[in-house]
XYZ file of C-alpha atoms in Angstrom:
374
model
C 12.789 38.313 -21.686
C 11.375 34.706 -23.311
C 8.060 32.754 -21.932
C 9.990 30.144 -19.767
C 12.269 33.219 -18.155
C 8.967 35.052 -17.745
C 7.384 32.251 -15.855
C 10.408 31.026 -13.738
C 11.098 34.997 -12.225
C 7.356 35.652 -11.545
C 6.991 32.153 -9.511
C 7.447 32.437 -5.981
C 9.451 34.779 -5.351
C 7.431 36.745 -3.002
C 7.203 33.618 -0.950
C 5.732 29.808 -0.776
C 2.147 31.415 -1.014
C 2.466 33.811 -3.766
C 0.150 32.891 -7.087
C 1.996 33.178 -9.993
C 1.014 36.435 -12.186
C -1.158 34.458 -14.937
C -3.033 33.567 -11.986
C -3.575 37.512 -10.040
C -7.018 39.071 -10.819
C -5.842 41.481 -13.243
C -4.494 38.177 -15.838
C -7.761 36.391 -15.288
C -8.650 36.867 -19.090
C -5.534 34.468 -19.052
C -6.949 31.057 -19.699
C -4.690 28.222 -19.280
C -4.009 27.246 -23.406
C -5.770 23.510 -22.209
C -8.418 25.521 -21.716
C -9.916 26.587 -24.554
C -13.428 26.458 -24.762
C -14.218 26.549 -21.153
C -13.314 30.042 -20.852
C -16.471 31.476 -19.800
C -16.927 29.274 -17.347
C -13.158 29.486 -16.061
C -14.141 32.984 -15.722
C -16.809 32.898 -12.750
C -14.932 28.993 -11.577
C -11.710 28.267 -12.420
C -12.303 24.414 -10.689
C -15.308 23.610 -12.559
C -14.130 24.731 -16.149
C -11.082 22.195 -15.602
C -13.544 19.702 -14.218
C -16.192 19.925 -17.122
C -12.826 19.877 -19.478
C -11.153 16.894 -17.908
C -14.899 14.540 -18.273
C -14.271 15.575 -21.806
C -10.837 15.024 -22.119
C -11.509 11.153 -21.868
C -8.443 10.181 -22.647
C -5.017 10.514 -21.845
C -0.949 9.209 -21.783
C 0.911 8.362 -18.251
C 4.563 8.342 -18.757
C 6.570 6.080 -16.098
C 10.174 7.629 -16.328
C 13.174 7.719 -14.102
C 16.266 5.836 -12.781
C 14.351 2.529 -12.519
C 14.260 2.842 -16.496
C 18.013 2.288 -16.897
C 17.913 -1.195 -15.249
C 14.861 -2.276 -17.277
C 13.507 -4.537 -14.244
C 9.812 -2.723 -13.636
C 9.841 1.394 -11.470
C 9.686 -1.108 -8.409
C 13.197 -2.365 -8.634
C 14.524 -0.522 -5.335
C 12.197 -2.596 -3.066
C 11.970 -5.682 -4.532
C 15.749 -5.956 -5.117
C 16.504 -3.882 -1.665
C 19.059 -2.025 -2.962
C 20.112 0.323 -0.141
C 19.904 4.179 -0.693
C 23.714 4.607 -1.943
C 23.921 1.641 -4.216
C 20.946 2.663 -6.117
C 22.018 6.485 -5.852
C 25.170 5.075 -8.128
C 22.509 5.393 -10.910
C 22.200 9.009 -11.171
C 25.772 8.960 -12.636
C 24.317 6.983 -15.783
C 20.873 9.296 -16.238
C 21.376 11.217 -19.671
C 18.003 11.046 -21.105
C 19.198 11.969 -24.579
C 16.333 10.485 -26.137
C 13.590 12.375 -23.807
C 11.875 14.664 -27.000
C 8.993 16.352 -25.387
C 8.002 17.276 -28.956
C 8.154 13.895 -29.986
C 5.856 12.563 -27.070
C 3.519 15.611 -27.060
C 3.001 15.321 -30.595
C 2.116 11.396 -30.671
C -0.113 11.945 -27.739
C -1.757 14.454 -30.135
C -1.307 11.621 -33.191
C -3.779 9.535 -30.667
C -6.552 11.514 -29.641
C -4.761 12.766 -26.424
C -6.107 15.381 -24.616
C -3.248 15.975 -21.730
C 0.078 14.002 -20.383
C 0.626 13.162 -16.976
C 4.716 12.606 -15.834
C 6.421 10.747 -12.849
C 8.193 13.759 -11.474
C 8.777 12.006 -8.504
C 8.263 8.596 -8.026
C 9.054 6.160 -4.740
C 12.141 5.850 -5.456
C 12.674 9.756 -5.177
C 14.578 10.616 -7.869
C 13.291 14.404 -9.514
C 12.761 14.941 -13.342
C 12.353 18.881 -11.989
C 14.881 21.401 -10.861
C 14.073 21.341 -7.136
C 15.669 23.136 -4.148
C 14.658 20.649 -1.779
C 17.468 17.605 -2.167
C 19.960 17.436 -5.076
C 18.885 13.808 -6.157
C 16.959 14.712 -9.443
C 18.032 15.123 -13.434
C 19.408 18.545 -13.196
C 22.188 17.203 -10.919
C 22.784 14.858 -13.331
C 24.824 14.060 -16.535
C 21.370 14.906 -18.018
C 21.546 18.033 -17.233
C 17.260 18.803 -18.180
C 14.788 19.636 -16.173
C 12.417 16.981 -17.758
C 9.225 18.133 -16.538
C 10.035 22.124 -17.594
C 10.766 20.611 -21.238
C 7.651 18.759 -21.175
C 5.167 21.623 -19.648
C 6.541 24.355 -22.622
C 5.593 21.652 -25.213
C 1.451 21.248 -23.405
C 1.774 24.706 -23.542
C 2.453 24.988 -26.796
C -0.025 22.091 -28.118
C -3.194 22.816 -25.982
C -2.747 19.984 -24.264
C -2.822 19.662 -20.074
C 0.191 18.790 -17.585
C -0.770 16.467 -14.977
C 1.943 16.009 -12.615
C 2.483 12.273 -10.555
C 3.993 12.930 -7.322
C 4.728 9.884 -4.966
C 3.179 11.230 -1.552
C 2.808 7.792 0.504
C 5.920 6.135 -0.486
C 9.613 7.276 -0.395
C 12.792 4.739 -0.210
C 15.207 7.882 -0.206
C 13.723 10.459 2.445
C 15.154 9.725 6.156
C 12.058 10.904 7.413
C 9.513 9.155 4.852
C 7.170 6.704 6.331
C 8.692 3.808 8.183
C 8.027 0.101 8.543
C 7.408 0.342 12.369
C 4.286 2.670 11.647
C 3.278 2.146 8.511
C 3.533 -1.542 7.267
C 6.306 -3.246 5.234
C 5.443 -1.645 1.640
C 6.683 1.683 3.044
C 10.246 0.725 3.330
C 12.778 -2.377 1.408
C 12.773 -4.687 3.858
C 16.704 -4.833 4.765
C 18.668 -6.730 5.608
C 20.458 -4.221 8.020
C 19.776 -0.848 8.748
C 19.932 2.173 5.964
C 22.508 4.258 7.833
C 19.949 6.951 5.410
C 16.753 6.633 7.280
C 15.909 8.282 11.054
C 14.836 6.055 13.378
C 12.913 5.613 16.615
C 12.586 9.357 18.060
C 14.256 10.860 15.477
C 12.007 9.880 12.836
C 9.741 12.897 12.450
C 7.275 12.560 9.673
C 6.261 16.516 9.562
C 9.647 16.766 7.662
C 8.750 14.620 5.004
C 5.553 16.546 4.798
C 7.481 19.736 4.563
C 9.896 18.537 2.240
C 6.565 17.159 0.086
C 5.030 20.816 0.516
C 8.095 22.712 -0.885
C 8.331 20.727 -3.633
C 4.419 20.681 -5.061
C 5.062 24.240 -4.583
C 7.821 24.073 -6.881
C 5.755 22.085 -9.589
C 2.871 24.444 -9.216
C 4.702 28.262 -9.505
C 7.895 27.082 -11.684
C 5.653 25.749 -14.824
C 2.637 27.705 -15.365
C -0.666 26.564 -15.310
C -1.142 22.925 -14.268
C -4.278 20.739 -14.929
C -3.674 17.553 -12.167
C -1.653 16.660 -8.814
C -1.996 12.672 -9.216
C -1.064 11.333 -5.772
C 0.309 8.191 -5.492
C 0.985 5.976 -2.466
C -2.104 5.181 -1.141
C -1.842 1.898 0.072
C 0.844 3.295 2.968
C -1.209 5.955 4.696
C -4.059 3.622 4.237
C -2.048 1.034 6.336
C -1.723 3.479 10.043
C -3.745 6.567 10.790
C -4.249 8.514 7.968
C -4.705 11.824 9.683
C -0.960 11.668 9.954
C -0.036 12.802 6.676
C -2.152 16.023 6.690
C -3.585 15.231 3.226
C -6.240 18.070 3.462
C -4.001 21.194 4.324
C -2.048 19.702 1.055
C -5.312 19.721 -1.374
C -5.953 23.120 0.158
C -2.263 24.957 -0.653
C -2.438 23.368 -4.228
C -5.552 25.077 -4.643
C -4.591 28.420 -3.296
C -1.437 27.775 -5.546
C -3.487 27.499 -8.354
C -7.520 27.007 -8.149
C -8.034 25.023 -11.395
C -6.006 22.135 -10.740
C -7.744 18.565 -10.429
C -5.974 16.586 -7.551
C -6.805 12.762 -7.575
C -5.460 9.823 -5.205
C -6.111 6.477 -6.588
C -9.904 5.606 -5.314
C -9.700 8.455 -2.251
C -7.796 8.823 0.726
C -10.388 11.760 1.752
C -12.880 11.413 -0.120
C -12.283 15.229 -0.738
C -10.338 14.709 -4.194
C -11.479 16.275 -7.271
C -11.733 13.294 -8.971
C -10.937 8.772 -8.959
C -7.891 7.404 -10.566
C -7.577 3.821 -10.179
C -5.611 1.130 -11.318
C -6.782 -0.865 -14.351
C -10.859 -1.134 -13.136
C -12.984 1.502 -12.291
C -14.290 2.352 -8.219
C -18.183 2.355 -7.437
C -19.110 5.950 -7.618
C -22.023 6.926 -5.589
C -20.810 10.710 -5.445
C -20.603 10.516 -9.246
C -17.217 12.107 -9.457
C -15.027 12.150 -12.429
C -12.727 9.233 -12.689
C -9.828 8.242 -15.274
C -8.854 4.495 -15.049
C -4.660 4.399 -15.980
C -4.042 1.339 -17.441
C -0.280 0.095 -18.910
C 0.884 -0.612 -22.494
C 3.096 -3.117 -21.565
C 2.612 -5.875 -19.089
C 3.359 -6.607 -15.693
C 4.598 -2.736 -14.493
C 4.134 0.966 -14.948
C 8.494 1.538 -15.720
C 10.421 0.191 -18.839
C 10.700 -3.553 -18.345
C 12.811 -5.670 -20.658
C 11.248 -8.731 -22.467
C 8.037 -7.226 -21.464
C 5.031 -7.921 -23.794
C 3.838 -5.036 -24.716
C 0.001 -4.739 -25.668
C -1.511 -4.079 -29.401
C -4.397 -1.847 -30.806
C -7.325 -4.407 -30.308
C -6.397 -4.341 -26.629
C -6.229 -0.881 -26.247
C -9.802 -0.603 -27.899
C -10.768 -2.649 -25.485
C -9.778 -0.459 -22.854
C -11.101 2.586 -23.762
C -14.587 0.733 -24.607
C -14.252 -0.218 -21.065
C -13.503 3.306 -19.230
C -16.205 4.919 -21.507
C -18.843 2.323 -20.127
C -17.683 3.473 -16.385
C -18.372 7.265 -17.507
C -14.605 7.352 -16.635
C -11.513 8.394 -18.645
C -8.498 6.221 -19.995
C -5.179 7.276 -18.776
C -2.778 5.031 -20.390
C 0.777 4.175 -19.448
C 4.331 4.265 -21.372
C 7.894 3.130 -19.851
C 10.165 4.798 -21.787
C 13.361 3.229 -22.647
C 16.511 3.574 -20.408
C 17.749 6.851 -23.085
C 14.045 8.300 -22.566
C 12.542 7.028 -26.214
C 9.257 5.723 -26.291
C 9.023 1.986 -27.477
C 8.390 1.667 -30.830
C 5.657 -0.433 -30.211
C 3.356 1.936 -28.174
C 4.467 4.344 -30.533
C 2.949 2.489 -32.928
C -0.048 0.782 -31.384
C -0.867 4.376 -30.054
C -0.295 5.825 -33.926
C -3.345 2.796 -34.572
C -5.359 3.752 -32.119
C -5.702 7.473 -33.608
C -6.406 6.892 -36.886
C -8.984 4.360 -35.365
C -10.324 7.361 -33.571
C -9.833 10.094 -36.143
C -12.082 7.510 -38.867
C -14.556 6.083 -36.465
C -15.345 8.446 -33.587
C -14.151 8.178 -29.830
C -15.342 4.675 -27.900
C -18.854 5.120 -26.847
C -20.405 3.300 -23.844
C -22.214 0.856 -26.289
C -18.954 0.516 -28.647
C -17.943 -3.031 -29.551
C -14.051 -3.331 -29.779
C -13.287 -3.411 -33.771
C -11.539 -6.402 -34.926
C -8.507 -5.871 -37.519
């Protein structure tokens, strides 16, 4: 039995709350590969070990890839252009990901001096890059016929990189019972001129069905792919716009920690305050509790998913972002939006490799560093 098959068959077989075998008491000596060097702390407090690792990691690669990449107009194209569910779903038949190469991506991250990778497992458009039983709207059920999360998880584990999993929580533009515009403001759903037949309305709408759907998907992510470093939740503006308690986020957090105790949870600048770290966009936030923090930013301007003709930043500007993060005692999670075929943009490859050369030659930027000019 190979390792990938072993991981799959020892997951979830005994029910949603069953821990993967590598987390059972008899296997606690099997420390996740990304936590090498933190073994002693892991034995007594897995999440404390992961927190220490995260503070030390400093630098990670963000990947926004999905159906929106095929259009080259950014990850919000469905809502901005008011594309109906059935129209947008046609993109699945064009999704091949033929140039998505997990080995190349992980090698690039290592060359750049990074310690972890975060990929969009499911963005607001609801298309999943992993093998899920909850919906056929996924990469395995596309012409690609591939589980991209599995491929990246395998490569990260082999190279001691932390695997972080982006997951859209507050927004879903496809699920019938996801947050709607009636209760959660105008940014929850596309503002269609005519009703979307895929959605449930009025008394037929049941948010709990969406919460159960998310819980099942998160369970799959935490039981199918081995150790996970972080669950990175997005879409905070929607629960912020109404009664956030209806989302039962703490129940989800507790479920995540029950499946993999070392997993760190973020939800942007914090939905409840019980998250393990802050993850704001572009600049740091106030941090009176001195929680770990990660600032996410992007290598191309105007969005996160691939945009045709977008300007891409160069190494000097990336250096400035690293220094700014260091000055805030934060990590930098820098994003690339792969091309429609899944390959990394050549300019981003060049920038990341040059950044890696600078880090190797001069050390990692610190709070009192001045950006190098080249």
